[in-house]
CSV table of C-alpha atoms in Angstrom, one decimal:
chain,number,residue,atom,x,y,z
A,1,MET,CA,67.8,-157.1,75.4
A,2,PHE,CA,66.3,-160.6,75.7
A,3,ALA,CA,63.1,-159.5,74.0
A,4,LEU,CA,65.2,-157.9,71.2
A,5,GLY,CA,67.0,-161.2,70.7
A,6,ALA,CA,63.7,-163.1,70.4
A,7,VAL,CA,62.3,-160.6,67.9
A,8,LEU,CA,65.5,-160.8,65.8
A,9,VAL,CA,65.2,-164.6,65.7
A,10,ALA,CA,61.5,-164.3,64.7
A,11,ALA,CA,62.5,-161.7,62.0
A,12,ALA,CA,64.9,-164.3,60.6
A,13,GLY,CA,62.1,-166.8,60.3
A,14,GLY,CA,62.8,-168.8,63.4
A,15,ARG,CA,61.4,-169.5,66.8
A,16,ALA,CA,64.0,-169.0,69.5
A,17,PHE,CA,62.4,-171.5,71.8
A,18,GLY,CA,60.2,-173.6,69.5
A,19,ASP,CA,56.5,-173.9,69.5
A,20,GLY,CA,54.0,-174.9,72.1
A,21,THR,CA,52.1,-173.7,75.1
A,22,PRO,CA,53.1,-170.4,76.8
A,23,MET,CA,54.3,-172.5,79.8
A,24,GLY,CA,56.4,-174.7,77.6
A,25,LEU,CA,58.0,-171.6,75.9
A,26,MET,CA,58.7,-170.0,79.3
A,27,TYR,CA,60.3,-173.2,80.6
A,28,ARG,CA,62.5,-173.6,77.5
A,29,SER,CA,63.5,-169.9,77.6
A,30,VAL,CA,64.9,-170.4,81.1
A,31,HIS,CA,66.4,-173.9,80.8
A,32,GLU,CA,67.4,-174.4,77.1
A,33,SER,CA,69.5,-172.7,74.6
A,34,ALA,CA,67.9,-170.7,71.8
A,35,ASP,CA,67.7,-172.1,68.3
A,36,LEU,CA,69.6,-169.6,66.2
A,37,ALA,CA,69.7,-171.8,63.0
A,38,THR,CA,67.7,-169.2,61.0
A,39,VAL,CA,69.8,-166.2,62.1
A,40,PRO,CA,72.4,-165.2,59.5
A,41,ALA,CA,75.8,-166.5,60.6
A,42,GLY,CA,77.3,-163.0,60.9
A,43,LEU,CA,74.7,-162.0,63.5
A,44,ARG,CA,74.4,-165.2,65.6
A,45,ASP,CA,76.9,-164.1,68.2
A,46,LEU,CA,75.1,-160.8,68.7
A,47,VAL,CA,71.6,-162.3,68.8
A,48,GLY,CA,72.8,-165.1,71.0
A,49,GLY,CA,74.3,-162.6,73.4
A,50,CYS,CA,70.9,-160.9,73.6
A,51,LEU,CA,69.4,-164.2,74.6
A,52,ALA,CA,72.0,-165.0,77.4
A,53,LYS,CA,70.3,-166.5,80.4
A,54,ASP,CA,72.3,-164.2,82.8
A,55,PRO,CA,71.1,-160.6,82.2
A,56,ALA,CA,74.5,-159.3,83.2
A,57,ARG,CA,76.0,-161.2,80.1
A,58,ARG,CA,73.6,-159.5,77.6
A,59,PRO,CA,75.0,-156.7,75.5
A,60,THR,CA,74.0,-153.1,76.3
A,61,PRO,CA,72.2,-151.1,73.6
A,62,GLY,CA,75.5,-149.2,73.0
A,63,ALA,CA,77.4,-152.4,72.5
A,64,ILE,CA,74.9,-153.6,70.0
A,65,LEU,CA,75.2,-150.3,68.0
A,66,ASP,CA,79.0,-150.6,68.2
A,67,ALA,CA,78.9,-154.2,66.9
A,68,LEU,CA,76.6,-153.3,64.0
A,69,ALA,CA,78.6,-150.1,63.2
A,70,ALA,CA,81.8,-152.2,63.1
A,71,ARG,CA,80.4,-154.5,60.3
A,72,PRO,CA,81.8,-153.6,56.9
A,73,GLN,CA,79.5,-151.5,54.8
A,74,GLY,CA,77.4,-153.7,52.6
A,75,ALA,CA,78.4,-156.9,54.5
A,76,PRO,CA,75.8,-159.6,53.8
A,77,THR,CA,73.6,-160.5,56.7
A,78,GLY,CA,71.3,-163.0,55.1
A,79,PRO,CA,70.4,-164.8,51.9
A,80,ASP,CA,70.1,-162.9,48.6
A,81,ALA,CA,66.7,-161.5,47.9
A,82,ALA,CA,64.6,-163.5,45.4
A,83,SER,CA,64.4,-162.0,42.0
């Protein structure tokens, strides 16, 4: 789930733990909170949960599917596409 959260942050145009060396990224992933600024507001709690430091606090795949299914149909998840 942690990797999914990191991929979702990247898909939103961000870098969960910034830039730098692999060692620096590993350190920040363990000791700092993820930067979710680029993640659409409606998905931040879900993505943040995936990036929880304690694996027991991360959502299960089923919980992620349930959370996404509970969103209203057509609910915006990000900025409007450029025309």
